Short mmCIF file of N, CA and C and ligand atoms in Angstrom, two decimals:
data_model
loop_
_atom_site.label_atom_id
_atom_site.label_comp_id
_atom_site.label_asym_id
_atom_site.label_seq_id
_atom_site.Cartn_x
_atom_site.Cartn_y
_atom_site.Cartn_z
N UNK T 73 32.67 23.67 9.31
CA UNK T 73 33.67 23.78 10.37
C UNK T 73 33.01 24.31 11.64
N UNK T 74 32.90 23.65 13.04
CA UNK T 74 32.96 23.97 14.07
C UNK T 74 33.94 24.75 14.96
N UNK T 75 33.62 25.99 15.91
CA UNK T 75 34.33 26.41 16.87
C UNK T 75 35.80 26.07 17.25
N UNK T 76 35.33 24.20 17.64
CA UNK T 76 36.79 23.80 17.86
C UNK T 76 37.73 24.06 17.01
N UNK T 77 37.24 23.26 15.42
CA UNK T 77 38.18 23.42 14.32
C UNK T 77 38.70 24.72 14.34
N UNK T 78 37.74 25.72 14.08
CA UNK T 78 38.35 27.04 14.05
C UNK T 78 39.69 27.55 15.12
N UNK T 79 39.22 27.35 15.94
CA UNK T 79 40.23 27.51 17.32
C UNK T 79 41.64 26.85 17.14
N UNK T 80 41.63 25.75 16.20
CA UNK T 80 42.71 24.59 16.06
C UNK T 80 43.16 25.23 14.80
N UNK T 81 42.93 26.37 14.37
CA UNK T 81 43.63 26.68 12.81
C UNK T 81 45.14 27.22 13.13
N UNK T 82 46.11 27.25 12.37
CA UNK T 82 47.40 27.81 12.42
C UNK T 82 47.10 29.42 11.86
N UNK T 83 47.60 30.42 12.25
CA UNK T 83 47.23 31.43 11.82
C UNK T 83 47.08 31.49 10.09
N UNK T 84 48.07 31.06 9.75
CA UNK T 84 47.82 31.38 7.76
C UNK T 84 46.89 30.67 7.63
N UNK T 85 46.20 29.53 7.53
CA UNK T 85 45.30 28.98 7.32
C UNK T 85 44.17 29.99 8.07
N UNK T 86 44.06 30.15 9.35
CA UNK T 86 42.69 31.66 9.63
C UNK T 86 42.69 32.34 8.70
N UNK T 87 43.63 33.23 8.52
CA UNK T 87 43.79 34.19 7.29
C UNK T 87 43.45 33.81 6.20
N UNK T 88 43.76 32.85 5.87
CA UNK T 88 42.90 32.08 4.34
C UNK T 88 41.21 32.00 4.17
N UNK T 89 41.34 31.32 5.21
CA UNK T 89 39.47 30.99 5.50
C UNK T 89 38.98 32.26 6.01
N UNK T 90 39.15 33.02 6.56
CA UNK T 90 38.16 34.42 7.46
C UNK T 90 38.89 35.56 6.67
N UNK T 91 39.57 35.79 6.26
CA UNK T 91 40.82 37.20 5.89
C UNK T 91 39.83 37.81 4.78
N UNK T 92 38.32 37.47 4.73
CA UNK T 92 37.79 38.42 4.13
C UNK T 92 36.39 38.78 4.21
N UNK T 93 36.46 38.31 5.66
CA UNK T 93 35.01 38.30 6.39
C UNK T 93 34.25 40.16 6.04
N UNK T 94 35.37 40.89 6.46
CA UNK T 94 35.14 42.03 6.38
C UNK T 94 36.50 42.64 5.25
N UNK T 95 35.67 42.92 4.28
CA UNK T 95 35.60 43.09 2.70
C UNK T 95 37.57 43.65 2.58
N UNK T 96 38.09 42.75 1.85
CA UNK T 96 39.11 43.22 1.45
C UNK T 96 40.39 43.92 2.79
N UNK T 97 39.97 43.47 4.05
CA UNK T 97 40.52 43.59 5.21
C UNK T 97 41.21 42.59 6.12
N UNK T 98 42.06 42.26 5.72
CA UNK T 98 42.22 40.26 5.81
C UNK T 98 43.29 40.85 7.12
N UNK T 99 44.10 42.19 7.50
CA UNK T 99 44.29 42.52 8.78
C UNK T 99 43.25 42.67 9.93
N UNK T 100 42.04 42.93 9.86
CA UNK T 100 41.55 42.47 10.94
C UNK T 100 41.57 41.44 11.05
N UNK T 101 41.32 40.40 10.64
CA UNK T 101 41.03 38.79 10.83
C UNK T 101 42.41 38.23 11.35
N UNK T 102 43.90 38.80 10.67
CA UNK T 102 45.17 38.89 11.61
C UNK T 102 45.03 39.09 13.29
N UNK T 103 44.24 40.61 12.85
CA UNK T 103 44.41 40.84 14.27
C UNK T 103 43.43 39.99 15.63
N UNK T 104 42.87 39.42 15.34
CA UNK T 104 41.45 39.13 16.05
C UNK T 104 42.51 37.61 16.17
N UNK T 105 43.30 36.79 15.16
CA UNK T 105 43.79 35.36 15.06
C UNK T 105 43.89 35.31 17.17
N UNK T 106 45.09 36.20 17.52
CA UNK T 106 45.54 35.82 18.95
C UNK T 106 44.42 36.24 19.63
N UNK T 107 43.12 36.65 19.57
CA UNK T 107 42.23 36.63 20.78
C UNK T 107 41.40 35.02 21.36
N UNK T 108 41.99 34.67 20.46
CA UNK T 108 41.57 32.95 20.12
C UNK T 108 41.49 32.33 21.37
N UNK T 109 41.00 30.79 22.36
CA UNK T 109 39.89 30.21 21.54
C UNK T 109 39.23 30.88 21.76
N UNK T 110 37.94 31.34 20.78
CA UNK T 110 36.73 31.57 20.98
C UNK T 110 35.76 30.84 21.39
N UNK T 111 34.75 31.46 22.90
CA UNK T 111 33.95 30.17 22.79
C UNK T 111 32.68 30.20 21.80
N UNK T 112 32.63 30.76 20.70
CA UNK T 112 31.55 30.27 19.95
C UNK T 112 31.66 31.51 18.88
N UNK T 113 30.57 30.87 17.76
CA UNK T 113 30.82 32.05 16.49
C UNK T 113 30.82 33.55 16.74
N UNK T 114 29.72 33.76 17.87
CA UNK T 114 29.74 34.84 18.61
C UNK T 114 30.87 35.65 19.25
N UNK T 115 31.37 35.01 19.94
CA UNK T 115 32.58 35.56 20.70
C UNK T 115 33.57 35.86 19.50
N UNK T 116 33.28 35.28 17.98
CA UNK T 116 34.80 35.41 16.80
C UNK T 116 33.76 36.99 16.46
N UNK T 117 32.82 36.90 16.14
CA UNK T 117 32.14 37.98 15.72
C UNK T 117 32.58 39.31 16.67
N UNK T 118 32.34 39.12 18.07
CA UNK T 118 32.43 40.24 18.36
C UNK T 118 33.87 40.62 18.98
N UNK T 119 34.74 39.91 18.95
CA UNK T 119 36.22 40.23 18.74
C UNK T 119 36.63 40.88 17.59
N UNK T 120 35.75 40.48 16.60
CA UNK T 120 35.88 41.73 15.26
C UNK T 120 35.41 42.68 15.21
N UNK T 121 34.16 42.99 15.98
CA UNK T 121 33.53 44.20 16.07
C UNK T 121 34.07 45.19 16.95
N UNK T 122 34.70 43.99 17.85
CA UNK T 122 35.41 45.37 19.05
C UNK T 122 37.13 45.76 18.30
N UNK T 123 37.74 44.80 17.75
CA UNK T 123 38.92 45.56 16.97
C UNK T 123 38.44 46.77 15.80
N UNK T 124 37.13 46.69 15.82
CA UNK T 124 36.73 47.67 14.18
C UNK T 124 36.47 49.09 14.90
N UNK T 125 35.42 48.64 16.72
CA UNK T 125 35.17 49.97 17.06
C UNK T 125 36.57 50.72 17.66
N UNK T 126 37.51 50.02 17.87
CA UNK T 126 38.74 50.72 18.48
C UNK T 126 39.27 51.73 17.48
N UNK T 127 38.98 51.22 16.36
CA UNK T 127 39.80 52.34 15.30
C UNK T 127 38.98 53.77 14.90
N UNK T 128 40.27 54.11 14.75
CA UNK T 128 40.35 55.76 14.57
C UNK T 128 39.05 56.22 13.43
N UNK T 129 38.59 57.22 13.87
CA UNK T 129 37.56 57.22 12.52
C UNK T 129 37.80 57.38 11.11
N UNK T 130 39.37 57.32 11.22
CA UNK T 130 40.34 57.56 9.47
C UNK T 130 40.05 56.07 9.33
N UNK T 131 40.31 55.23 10.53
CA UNK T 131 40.43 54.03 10.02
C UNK T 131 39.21 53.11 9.53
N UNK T 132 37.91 53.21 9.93
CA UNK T 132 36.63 53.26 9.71
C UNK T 132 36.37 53.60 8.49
N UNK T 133 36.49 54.77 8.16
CA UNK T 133 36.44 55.16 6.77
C UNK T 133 37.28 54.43 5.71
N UNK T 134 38.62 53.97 6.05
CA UNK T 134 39.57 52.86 5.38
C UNK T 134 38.51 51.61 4.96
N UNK T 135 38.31 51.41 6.43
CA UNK T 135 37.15 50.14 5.73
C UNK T 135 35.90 50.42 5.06
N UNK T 136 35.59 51.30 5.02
CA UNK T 136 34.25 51.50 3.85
C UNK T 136 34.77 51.62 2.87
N UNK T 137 35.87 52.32 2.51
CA UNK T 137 37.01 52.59 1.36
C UNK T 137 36.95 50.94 0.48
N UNK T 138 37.42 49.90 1.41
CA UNK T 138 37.44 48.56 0.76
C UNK T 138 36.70 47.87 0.46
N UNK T 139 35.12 48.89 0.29
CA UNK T 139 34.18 48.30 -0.16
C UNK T 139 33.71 48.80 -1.73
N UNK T 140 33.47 47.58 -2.83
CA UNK T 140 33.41 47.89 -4.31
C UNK T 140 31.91 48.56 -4.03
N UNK T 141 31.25 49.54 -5.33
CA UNK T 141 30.10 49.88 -5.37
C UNK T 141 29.07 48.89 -5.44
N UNK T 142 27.86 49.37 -5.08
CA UNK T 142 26.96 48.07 -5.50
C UNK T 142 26.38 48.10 -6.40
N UNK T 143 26.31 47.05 -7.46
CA UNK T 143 25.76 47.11 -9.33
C UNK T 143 27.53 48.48 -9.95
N UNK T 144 28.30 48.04 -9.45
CA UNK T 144 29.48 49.38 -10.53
C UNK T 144 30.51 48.50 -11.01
N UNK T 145 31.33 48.98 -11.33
CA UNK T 145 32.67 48.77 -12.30
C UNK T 145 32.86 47.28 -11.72
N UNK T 146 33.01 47.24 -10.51
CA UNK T 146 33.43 45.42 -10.71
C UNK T 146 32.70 44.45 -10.74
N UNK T 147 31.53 44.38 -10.55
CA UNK T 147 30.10 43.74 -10.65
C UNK T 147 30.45 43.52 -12.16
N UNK T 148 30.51 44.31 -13.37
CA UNK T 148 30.36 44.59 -14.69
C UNK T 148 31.11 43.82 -15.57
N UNK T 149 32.77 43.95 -14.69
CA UNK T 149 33.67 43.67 -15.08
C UNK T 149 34.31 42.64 -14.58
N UNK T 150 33.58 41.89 -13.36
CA UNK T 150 34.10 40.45 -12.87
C UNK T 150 34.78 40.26 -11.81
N UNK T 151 35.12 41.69 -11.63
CA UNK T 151 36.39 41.63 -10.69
C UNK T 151 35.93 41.38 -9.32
N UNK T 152 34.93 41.44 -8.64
CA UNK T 152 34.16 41.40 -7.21
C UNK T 152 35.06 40.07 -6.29
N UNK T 153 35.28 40.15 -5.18
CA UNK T 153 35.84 38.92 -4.50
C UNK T 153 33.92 37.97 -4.73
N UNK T 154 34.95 36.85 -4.47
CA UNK T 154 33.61 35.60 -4.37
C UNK T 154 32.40 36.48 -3.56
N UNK T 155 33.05 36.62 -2.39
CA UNK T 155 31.70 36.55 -1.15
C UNK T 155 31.18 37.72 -1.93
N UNK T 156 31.73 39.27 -2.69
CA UNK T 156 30.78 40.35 -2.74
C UNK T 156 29.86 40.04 -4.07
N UNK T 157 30.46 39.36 -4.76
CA UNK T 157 29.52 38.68 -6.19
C UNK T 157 28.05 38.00 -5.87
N UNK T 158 28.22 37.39 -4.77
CA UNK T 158 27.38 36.03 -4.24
C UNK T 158 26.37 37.33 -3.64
N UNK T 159 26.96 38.25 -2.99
CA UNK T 159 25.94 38.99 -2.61
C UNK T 159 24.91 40.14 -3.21
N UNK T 160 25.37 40.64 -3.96
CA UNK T 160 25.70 41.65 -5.35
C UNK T 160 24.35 40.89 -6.26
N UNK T 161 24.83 39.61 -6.59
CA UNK T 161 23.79 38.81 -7.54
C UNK T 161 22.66 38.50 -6.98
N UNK T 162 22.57 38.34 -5.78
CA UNK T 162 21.79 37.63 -4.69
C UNK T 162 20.64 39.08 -4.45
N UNK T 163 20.83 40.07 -4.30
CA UNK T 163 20.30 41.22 -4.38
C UNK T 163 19.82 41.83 -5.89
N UNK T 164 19.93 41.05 -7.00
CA UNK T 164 19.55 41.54 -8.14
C UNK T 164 20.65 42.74 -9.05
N UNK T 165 21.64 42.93 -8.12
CA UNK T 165 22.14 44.17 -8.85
C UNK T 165 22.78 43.89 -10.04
N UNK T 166 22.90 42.58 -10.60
CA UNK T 166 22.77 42.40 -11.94
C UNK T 166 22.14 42.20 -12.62
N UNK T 167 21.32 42.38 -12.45
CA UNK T 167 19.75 42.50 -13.65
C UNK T 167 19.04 43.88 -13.16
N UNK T 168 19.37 44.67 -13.19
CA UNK T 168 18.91 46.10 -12.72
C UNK T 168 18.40 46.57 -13.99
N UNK T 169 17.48 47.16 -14.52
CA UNK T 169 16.97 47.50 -15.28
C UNK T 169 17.96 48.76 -15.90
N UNK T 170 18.07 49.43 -16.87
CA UNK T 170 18.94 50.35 -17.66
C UNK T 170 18.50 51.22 -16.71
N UNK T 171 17.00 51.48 -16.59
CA UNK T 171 16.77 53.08 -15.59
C UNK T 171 17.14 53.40 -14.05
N UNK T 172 17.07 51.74 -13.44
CA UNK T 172 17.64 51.99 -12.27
C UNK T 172 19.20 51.66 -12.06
N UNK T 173 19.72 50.92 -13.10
CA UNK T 173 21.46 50.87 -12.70
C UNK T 173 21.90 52.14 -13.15
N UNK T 174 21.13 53.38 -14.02
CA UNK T 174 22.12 54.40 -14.13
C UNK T 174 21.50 55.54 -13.17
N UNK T 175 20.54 55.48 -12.61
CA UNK T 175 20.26 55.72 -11.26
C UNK T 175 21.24 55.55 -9.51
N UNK T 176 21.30 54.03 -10.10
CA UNK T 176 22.07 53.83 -8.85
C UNK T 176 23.92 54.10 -9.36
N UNK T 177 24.09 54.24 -10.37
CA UNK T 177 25.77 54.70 -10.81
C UNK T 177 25.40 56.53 -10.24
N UNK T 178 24.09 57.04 -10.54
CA UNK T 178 24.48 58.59 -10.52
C UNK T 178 24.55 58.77 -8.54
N UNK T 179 23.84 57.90 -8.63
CA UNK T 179 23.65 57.96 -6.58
C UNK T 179 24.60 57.91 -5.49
N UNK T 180 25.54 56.64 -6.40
CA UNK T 180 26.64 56.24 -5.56
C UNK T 180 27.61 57.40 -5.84
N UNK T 181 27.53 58.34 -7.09
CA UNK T 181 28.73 58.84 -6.80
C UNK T 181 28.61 59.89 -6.17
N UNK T 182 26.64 60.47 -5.98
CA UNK T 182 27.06 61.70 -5.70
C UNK T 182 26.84 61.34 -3.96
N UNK T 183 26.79 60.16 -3.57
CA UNK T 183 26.77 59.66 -2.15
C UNK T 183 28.78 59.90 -2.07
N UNK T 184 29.26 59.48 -2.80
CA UNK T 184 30.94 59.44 -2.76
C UNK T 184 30.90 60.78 -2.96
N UNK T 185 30.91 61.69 -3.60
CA UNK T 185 31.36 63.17 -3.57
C UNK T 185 31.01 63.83 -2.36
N UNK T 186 30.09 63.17 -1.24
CA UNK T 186 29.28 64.23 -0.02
C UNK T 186 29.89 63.74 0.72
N UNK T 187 30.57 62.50 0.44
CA UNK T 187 30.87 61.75 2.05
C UNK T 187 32.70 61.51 1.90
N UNK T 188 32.96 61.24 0.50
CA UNK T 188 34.39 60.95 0.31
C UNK T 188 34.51 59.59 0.73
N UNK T 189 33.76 58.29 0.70
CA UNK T 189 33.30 56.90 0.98
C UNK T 189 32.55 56.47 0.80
N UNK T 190 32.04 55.34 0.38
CA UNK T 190 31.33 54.83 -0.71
C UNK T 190 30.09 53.96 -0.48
N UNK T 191 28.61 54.68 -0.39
CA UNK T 191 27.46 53.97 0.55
C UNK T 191 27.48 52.44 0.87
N UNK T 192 27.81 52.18 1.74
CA UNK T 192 27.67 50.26 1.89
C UNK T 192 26.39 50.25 2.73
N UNK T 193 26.18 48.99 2.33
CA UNK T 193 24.83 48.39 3.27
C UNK T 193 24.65 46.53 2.89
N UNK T 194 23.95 46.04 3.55
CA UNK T 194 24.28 44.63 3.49
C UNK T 194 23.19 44.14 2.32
N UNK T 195 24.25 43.66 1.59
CA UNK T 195 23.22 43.48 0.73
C UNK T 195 22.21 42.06 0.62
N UNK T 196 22.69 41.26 1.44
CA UNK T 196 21.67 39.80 1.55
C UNK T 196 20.60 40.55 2.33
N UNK T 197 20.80 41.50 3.54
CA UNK T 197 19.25 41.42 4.15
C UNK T 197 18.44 42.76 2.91
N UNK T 198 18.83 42.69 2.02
CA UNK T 198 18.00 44.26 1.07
C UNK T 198 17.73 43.56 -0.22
N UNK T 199 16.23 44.24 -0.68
CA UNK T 199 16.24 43.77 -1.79
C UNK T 199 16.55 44.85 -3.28
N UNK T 200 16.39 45.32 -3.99
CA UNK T 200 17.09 45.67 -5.01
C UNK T 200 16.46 47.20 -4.91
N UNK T 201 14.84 47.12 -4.35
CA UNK T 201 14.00 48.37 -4.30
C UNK T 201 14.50 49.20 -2.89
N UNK T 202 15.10 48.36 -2.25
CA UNK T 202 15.16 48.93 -0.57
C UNK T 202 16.76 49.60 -0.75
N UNK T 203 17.05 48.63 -1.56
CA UNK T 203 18.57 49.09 -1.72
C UNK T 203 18.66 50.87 -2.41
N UNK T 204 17.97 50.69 -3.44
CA UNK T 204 18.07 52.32 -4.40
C UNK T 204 17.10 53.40 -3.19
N UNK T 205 16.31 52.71 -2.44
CA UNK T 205 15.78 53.70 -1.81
C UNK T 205 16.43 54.61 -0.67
N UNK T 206 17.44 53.37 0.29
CA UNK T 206 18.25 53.79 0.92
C UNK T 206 19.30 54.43 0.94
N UNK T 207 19.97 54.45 -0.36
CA UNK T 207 20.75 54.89 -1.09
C UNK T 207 20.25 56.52 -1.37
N UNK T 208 19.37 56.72 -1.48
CA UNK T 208 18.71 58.14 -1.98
C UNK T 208 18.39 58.59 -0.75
N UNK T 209 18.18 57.47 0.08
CA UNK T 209 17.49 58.69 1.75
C UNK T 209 19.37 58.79 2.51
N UNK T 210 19.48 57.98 2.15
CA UNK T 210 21.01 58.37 3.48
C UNK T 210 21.94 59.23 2.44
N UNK T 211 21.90 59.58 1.50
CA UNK T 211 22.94 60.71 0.44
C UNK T 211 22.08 61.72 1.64
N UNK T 212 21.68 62.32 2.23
CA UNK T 212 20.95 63.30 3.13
C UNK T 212 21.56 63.68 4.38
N UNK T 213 21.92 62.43 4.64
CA UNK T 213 22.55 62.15 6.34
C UNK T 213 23.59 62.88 6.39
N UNK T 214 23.37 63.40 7.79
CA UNK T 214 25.54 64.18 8.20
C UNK T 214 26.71 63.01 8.18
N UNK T 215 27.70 63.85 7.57
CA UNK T 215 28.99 62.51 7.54
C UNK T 215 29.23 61.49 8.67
N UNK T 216 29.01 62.06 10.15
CA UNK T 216 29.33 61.54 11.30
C UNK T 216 28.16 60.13 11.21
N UNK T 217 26.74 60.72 11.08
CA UNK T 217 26.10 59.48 10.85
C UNK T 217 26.34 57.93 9.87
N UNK T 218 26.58 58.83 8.94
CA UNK T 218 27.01 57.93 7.71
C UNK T 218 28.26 57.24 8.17
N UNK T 219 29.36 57.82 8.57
CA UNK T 219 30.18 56.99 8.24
C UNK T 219 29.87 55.72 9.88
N UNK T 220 28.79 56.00 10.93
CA UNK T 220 27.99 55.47 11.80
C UNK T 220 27.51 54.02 11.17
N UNK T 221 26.75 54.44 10.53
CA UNK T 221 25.81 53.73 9.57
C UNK T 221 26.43 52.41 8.86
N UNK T 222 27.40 53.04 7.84
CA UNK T 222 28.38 52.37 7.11
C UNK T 222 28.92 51.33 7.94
N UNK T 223 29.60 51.71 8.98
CA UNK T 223 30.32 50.15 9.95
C UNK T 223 28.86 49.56 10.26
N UNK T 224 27.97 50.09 10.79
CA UNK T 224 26.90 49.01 10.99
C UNK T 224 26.54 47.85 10.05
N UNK T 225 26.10 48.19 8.73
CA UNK T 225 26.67 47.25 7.79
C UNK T 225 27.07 46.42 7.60
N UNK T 226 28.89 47.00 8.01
CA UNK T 226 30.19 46.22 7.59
C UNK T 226 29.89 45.13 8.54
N UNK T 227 28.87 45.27 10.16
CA UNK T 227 29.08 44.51 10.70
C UNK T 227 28.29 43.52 10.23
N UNK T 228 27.57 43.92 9.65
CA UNK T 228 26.62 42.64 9.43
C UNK T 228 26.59 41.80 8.23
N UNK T 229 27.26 42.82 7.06
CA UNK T 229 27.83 42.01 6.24
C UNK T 229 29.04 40.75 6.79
N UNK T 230 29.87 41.22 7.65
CA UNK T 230 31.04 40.26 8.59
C UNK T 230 29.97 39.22 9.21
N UNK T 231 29.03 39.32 9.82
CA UNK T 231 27.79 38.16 10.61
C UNK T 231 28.26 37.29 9.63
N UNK T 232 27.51 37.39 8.35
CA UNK T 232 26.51 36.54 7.28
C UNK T 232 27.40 36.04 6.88
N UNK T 233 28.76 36.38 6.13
CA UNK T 233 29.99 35.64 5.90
C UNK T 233 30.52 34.80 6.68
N UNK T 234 30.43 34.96 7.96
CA UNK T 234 31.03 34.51 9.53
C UNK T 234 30.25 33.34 9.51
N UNK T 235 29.24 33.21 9.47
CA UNK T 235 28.06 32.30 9.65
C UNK T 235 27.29 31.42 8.63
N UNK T 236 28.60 31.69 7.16
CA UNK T 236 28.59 30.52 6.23
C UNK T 236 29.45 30.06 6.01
N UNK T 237 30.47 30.05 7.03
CA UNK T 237 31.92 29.85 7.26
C UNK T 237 31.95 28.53 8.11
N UNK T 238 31.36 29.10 9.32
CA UNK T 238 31.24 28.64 10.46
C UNK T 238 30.10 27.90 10.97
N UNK T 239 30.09 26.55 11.47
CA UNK T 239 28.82 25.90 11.79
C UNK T 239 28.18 26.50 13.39
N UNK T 240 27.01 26.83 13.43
CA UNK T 240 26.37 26.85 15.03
C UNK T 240 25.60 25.94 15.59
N UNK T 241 25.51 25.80 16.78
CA UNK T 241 24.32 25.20 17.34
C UNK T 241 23.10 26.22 17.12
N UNK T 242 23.20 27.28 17.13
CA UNK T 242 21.88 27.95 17.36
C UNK T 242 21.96 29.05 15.57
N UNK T 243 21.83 28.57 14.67
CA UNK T 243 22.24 29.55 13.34
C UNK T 243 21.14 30.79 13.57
N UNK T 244 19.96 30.50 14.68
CA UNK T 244 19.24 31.67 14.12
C UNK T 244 19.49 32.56 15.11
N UNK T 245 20.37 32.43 16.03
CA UNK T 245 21.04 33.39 17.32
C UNK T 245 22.16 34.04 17.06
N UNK T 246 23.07 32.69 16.37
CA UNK T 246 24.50 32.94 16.38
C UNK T 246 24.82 33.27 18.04
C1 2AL N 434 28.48 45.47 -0.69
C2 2AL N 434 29.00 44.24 -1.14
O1 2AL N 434 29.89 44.10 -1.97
N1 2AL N 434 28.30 43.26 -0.50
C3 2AL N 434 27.40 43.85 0.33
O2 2AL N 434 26.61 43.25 1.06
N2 2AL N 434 27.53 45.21 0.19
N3 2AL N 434 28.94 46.67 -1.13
C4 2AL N 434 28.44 47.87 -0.72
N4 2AL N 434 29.00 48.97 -1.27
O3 2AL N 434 27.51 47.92 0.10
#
């Protein structure tokens, strides 16, 4: 799908196709529908980034909130939406060795007990070693950073989804 198409969607149909660009948040993608046309994947991208930086930092934290662990309970158990499976697998966190998936279960939580939100990071640009490492250096960081950090991420996890959604002229610019 091209720009135009996109631009030509009826809102429920947007919401269908994008309503989960950014994880389990299918109201931003509502909200961003009337900033429409966009002139290019870019301009949809950063109409999402600027509705994400407007919000309150409760609300920021909401969206890290709607993010599953990486290698935890729904990875295990199936439950992951499409796009976080595709990414999840794609990063190895299902074949994690016994020593490092109960590594990365003890990490994430004691990253969730310091921060009260749940470490995200993108997992297509990380590989499985960068992932547990980062994970162990940012449990360190002050909350203000982290929860900094965390939308950075979200944004780029939103890119990579955005941009297998969406056709470009330029895919390596966007
Ligand atoms: C995820 C996820 O599900 N996909 C991704 O790139 N990162 N989760 C997370 N906690 O970072």
């Amino acid at each position: 799908m091209d720009i135009t198409a996109v631009n030509a969607l009826p809102y429920e149909e947007f919401v269908n196709i994008f309503g989960n660009v950014v994880e389990k948040c299918p109201i931003i993608t509502a909200a961003v529908w009337s900033r429409r046309p966009f002139v290019s994947l870019n301009a949809l991208d950063a109409a999402i980034n600027e509705f994400i930086d407007t919000l309150p930092e409760s609300g920021k934290e909401g969206i890290l909130r709607c993010h599953p662990d990486l290698a935890g309970r729904d990875l295990q158990s199936g439950t992951l939406t499409w796009e976080s499976r595709e990414e999840q697998t794609g990063a190895g966190m299902d074949t994690l060795s016994p020593e490092d998936a109960s590594r990365m279960a003890r990490k994430n939580e004691e990253y969730k007990k310091r921060f009260d939100f749940p470490f995200v990071i993108c997992a297509r640009m990380n590989d499985k070693a960068n992932i547990l490492r980062q994970l162990t250096e940012r449990c360190q960081n002050q909350r203000a950073v982290e929860r900094t950090r965390g939308i950075e991420e979200v944004k780029k996890i939103c890119r990579l989804r955005l941009q297998s959604l969406v056709l470009t002229d330029a895919p390596n610019k966007l």
